[in-house]
Coordinates of N, CA, C and O in Angstrom, one line a residue:
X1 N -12.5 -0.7 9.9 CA -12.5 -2.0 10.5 C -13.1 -3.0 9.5 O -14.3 -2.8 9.1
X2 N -12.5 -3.8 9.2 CA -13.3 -5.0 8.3 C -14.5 -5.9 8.6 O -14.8 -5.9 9.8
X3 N -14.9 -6.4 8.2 CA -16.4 -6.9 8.2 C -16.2 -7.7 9.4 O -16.6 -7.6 10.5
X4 N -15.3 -8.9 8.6 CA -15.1 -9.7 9.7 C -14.2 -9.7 11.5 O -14.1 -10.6 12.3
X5 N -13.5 -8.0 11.5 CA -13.5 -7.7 12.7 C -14.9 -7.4 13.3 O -15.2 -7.9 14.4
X6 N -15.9 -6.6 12.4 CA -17.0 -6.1 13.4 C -17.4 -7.2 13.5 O -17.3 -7.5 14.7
X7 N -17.9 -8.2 12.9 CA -18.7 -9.6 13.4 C -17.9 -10.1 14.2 O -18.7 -9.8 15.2
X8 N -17.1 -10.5 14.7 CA -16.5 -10.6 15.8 C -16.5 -10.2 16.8 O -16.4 -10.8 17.9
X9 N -16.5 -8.9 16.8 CA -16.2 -7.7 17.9 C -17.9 -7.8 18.6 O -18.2 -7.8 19.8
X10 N -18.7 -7.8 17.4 CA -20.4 -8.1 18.4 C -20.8 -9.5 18.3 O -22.0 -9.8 18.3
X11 N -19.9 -10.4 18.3 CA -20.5 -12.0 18.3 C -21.3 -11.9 17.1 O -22.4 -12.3 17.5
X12 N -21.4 -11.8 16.2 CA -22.6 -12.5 15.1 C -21.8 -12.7 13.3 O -20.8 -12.1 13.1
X13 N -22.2 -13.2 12.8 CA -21.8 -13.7 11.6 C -21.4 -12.7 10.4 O -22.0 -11.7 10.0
X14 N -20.4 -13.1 10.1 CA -19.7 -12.0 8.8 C -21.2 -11.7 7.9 O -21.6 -10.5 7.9
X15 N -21.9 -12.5 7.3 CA -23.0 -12.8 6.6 C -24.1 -11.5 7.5 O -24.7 -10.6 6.9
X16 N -24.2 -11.6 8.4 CA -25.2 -10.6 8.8 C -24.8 -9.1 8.4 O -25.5 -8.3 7.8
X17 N -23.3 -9.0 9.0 CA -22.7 -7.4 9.0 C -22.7 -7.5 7.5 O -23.5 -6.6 7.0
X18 N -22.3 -8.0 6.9 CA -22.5 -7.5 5.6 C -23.9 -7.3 4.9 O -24.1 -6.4 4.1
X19 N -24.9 -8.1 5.3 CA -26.4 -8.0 4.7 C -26.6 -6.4 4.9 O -27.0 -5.6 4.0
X20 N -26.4 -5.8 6.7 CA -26.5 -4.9 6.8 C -25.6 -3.7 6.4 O -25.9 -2.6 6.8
X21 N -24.7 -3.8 5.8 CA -23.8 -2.9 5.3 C -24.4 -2.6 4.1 O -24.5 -1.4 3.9
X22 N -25.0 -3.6 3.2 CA -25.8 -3.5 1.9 C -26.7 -2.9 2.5 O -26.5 -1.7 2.5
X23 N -28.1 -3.1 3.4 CA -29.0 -2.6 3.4 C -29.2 -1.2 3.5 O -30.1 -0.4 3.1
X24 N -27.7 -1.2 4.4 CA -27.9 0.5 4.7 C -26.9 1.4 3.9 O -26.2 2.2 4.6
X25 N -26.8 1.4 2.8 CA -26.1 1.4 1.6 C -24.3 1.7 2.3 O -23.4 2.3 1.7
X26 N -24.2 1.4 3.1 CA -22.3 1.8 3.6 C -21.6 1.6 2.8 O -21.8 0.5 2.3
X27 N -20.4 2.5 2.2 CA -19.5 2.2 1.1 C -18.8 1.8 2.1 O -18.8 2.3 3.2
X28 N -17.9 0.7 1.8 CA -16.4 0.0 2.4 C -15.6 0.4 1.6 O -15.6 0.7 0.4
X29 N -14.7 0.5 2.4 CA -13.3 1.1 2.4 C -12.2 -0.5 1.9 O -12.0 -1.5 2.6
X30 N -11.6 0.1 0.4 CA -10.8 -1.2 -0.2 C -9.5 -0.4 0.1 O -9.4 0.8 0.4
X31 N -8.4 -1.3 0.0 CA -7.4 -1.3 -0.6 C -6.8 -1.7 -1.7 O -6.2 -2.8 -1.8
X32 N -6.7 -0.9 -2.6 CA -6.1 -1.0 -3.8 C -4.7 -1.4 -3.9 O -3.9 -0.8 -4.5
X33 N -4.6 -2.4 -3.6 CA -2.9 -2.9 -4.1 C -2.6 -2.2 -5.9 O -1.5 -1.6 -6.1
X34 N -3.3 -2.5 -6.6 CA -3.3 -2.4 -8.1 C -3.4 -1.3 -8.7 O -4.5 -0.9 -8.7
X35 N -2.6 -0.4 -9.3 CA -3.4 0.4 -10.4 C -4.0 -0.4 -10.9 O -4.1 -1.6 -11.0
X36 N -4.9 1.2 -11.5 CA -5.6 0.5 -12.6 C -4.6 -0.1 -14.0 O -4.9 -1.0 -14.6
X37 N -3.6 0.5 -14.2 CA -2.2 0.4 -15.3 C -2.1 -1.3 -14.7 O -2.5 -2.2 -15.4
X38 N -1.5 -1.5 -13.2 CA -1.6 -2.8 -13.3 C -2.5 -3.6 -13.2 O -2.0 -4.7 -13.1
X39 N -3.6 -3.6 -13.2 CA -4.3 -3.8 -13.0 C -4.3 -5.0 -14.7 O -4.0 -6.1 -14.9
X40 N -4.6 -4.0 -15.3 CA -4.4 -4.3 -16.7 C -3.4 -4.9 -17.2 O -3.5 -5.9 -18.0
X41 N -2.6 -4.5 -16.9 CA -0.9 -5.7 -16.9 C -1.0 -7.0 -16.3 O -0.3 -7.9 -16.8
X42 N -1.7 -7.3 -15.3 CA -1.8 -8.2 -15.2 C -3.0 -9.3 -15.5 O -2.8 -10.6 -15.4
X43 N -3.9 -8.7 -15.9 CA -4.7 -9.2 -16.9 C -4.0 -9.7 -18.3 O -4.1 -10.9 -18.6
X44 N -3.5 -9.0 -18.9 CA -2.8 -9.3 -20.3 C -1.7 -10.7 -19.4 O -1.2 -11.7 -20.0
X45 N -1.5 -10.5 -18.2 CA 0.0 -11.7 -18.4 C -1.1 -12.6 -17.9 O -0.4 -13.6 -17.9
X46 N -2.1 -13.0 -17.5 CA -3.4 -13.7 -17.1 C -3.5 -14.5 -18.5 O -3.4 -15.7 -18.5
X47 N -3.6 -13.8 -19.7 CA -4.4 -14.4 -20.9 C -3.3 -14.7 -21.9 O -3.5 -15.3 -22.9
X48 N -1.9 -14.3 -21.7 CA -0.7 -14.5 -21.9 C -0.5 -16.2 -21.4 O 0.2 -16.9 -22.1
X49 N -1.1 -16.6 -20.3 CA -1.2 -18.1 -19.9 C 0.0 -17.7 -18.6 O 0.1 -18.7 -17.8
X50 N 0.5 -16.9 -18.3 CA 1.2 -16.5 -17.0 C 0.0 -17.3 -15.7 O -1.3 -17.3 -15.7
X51 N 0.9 -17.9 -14.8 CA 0.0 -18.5 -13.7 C -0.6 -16.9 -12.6 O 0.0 -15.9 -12.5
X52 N -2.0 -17.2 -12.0 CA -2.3 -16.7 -11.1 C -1.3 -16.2 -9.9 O -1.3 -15.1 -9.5
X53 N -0.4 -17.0 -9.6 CA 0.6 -17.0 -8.7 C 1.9 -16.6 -8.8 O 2.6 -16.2 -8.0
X54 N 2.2 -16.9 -10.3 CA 3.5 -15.7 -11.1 C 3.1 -14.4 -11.4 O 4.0 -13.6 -11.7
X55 N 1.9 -14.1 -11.4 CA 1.4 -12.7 -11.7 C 1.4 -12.3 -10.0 O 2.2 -11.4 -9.8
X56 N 0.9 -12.4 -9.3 CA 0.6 -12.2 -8.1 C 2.2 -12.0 -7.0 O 2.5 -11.3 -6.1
X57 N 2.8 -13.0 -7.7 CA 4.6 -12.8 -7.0 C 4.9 -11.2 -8.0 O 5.9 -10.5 -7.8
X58 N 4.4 -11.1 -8.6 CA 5.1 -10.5 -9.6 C 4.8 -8.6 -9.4 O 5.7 -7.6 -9.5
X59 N 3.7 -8.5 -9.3 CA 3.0 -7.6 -8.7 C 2.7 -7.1 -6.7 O 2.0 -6.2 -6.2
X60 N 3.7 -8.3 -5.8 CA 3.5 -9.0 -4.4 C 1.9 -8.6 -4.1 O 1.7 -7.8 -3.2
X61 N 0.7 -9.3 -4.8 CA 0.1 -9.5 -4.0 C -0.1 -10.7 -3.7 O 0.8 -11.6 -3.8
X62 N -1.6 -10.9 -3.1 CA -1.8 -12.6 -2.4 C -2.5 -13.3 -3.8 O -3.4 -12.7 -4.4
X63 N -2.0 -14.6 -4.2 CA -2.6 -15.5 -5.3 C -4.4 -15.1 -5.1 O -5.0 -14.5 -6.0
X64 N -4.9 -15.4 -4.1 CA -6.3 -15.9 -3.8 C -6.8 -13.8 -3.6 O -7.9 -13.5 -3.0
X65 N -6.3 -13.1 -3.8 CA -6.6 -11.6 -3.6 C -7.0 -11.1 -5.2 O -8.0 -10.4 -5.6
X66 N -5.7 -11.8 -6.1 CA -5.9 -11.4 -7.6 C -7.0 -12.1 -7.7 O -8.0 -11.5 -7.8
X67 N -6.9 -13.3 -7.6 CA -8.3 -14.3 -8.3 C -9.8 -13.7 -8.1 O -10.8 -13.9 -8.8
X68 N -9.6 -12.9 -6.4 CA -10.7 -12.3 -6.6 C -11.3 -11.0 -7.4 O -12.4 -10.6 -7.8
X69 N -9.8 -10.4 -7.6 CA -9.4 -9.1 -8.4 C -9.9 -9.4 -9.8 O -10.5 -8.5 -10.4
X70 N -9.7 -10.8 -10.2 CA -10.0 -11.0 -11.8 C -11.7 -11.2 -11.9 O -12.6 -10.6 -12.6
X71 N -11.6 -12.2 -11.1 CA -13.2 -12.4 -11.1 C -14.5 -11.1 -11.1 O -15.6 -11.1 -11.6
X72 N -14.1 -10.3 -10.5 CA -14.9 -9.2 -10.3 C -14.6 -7.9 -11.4 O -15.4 -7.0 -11.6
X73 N -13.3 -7.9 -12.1 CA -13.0 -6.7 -12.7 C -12.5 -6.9 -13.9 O -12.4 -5.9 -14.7
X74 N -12.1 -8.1 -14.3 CA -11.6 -8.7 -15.7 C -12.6 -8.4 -16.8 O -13.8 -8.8 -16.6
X75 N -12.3 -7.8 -18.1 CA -13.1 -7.6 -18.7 C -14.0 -8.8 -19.5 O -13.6 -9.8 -18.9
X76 N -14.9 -9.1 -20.5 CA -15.0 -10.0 -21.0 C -14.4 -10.0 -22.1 O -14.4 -11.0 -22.8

């Protein structure tokens, strides 16, 4: 169940269930749309100057899914 189902499901703020997911070390459960292979492919068509949103049609995920995809896993 996702964060923001349980915060819902007990009335209180996404921001809390998650403080306590950290505190109490819970691994969350992702979905990987991406290899890691794409993953990288799409990175390279990222710095290639390919838009967020042609890479993202291109691969069907969501524009705003990759962007978080890059921000967190893009190399420097």
């Amino acid at each position: 169940m996702s964060i923001r189902k349980v915060a819902s499901a007990l009335g209180t703020s996404r921001g809390t269930i998650q403080r306590l997911v950290e505190q109490e070390g819970i691994e969350r459960q992702t979905s990987q749309k991406l290899s890691p292979e794409q993953r990288e492919e799409a990175f390279r068509l990222l710095d290639e100057g390919k838009s967020l949103r042609q890479v993202a049609r291109q691969f069907g995920v969501n524009p705003e899914s990759l962007r978080r995809l890059v921000m967190r896993h893009k190399p420097s």
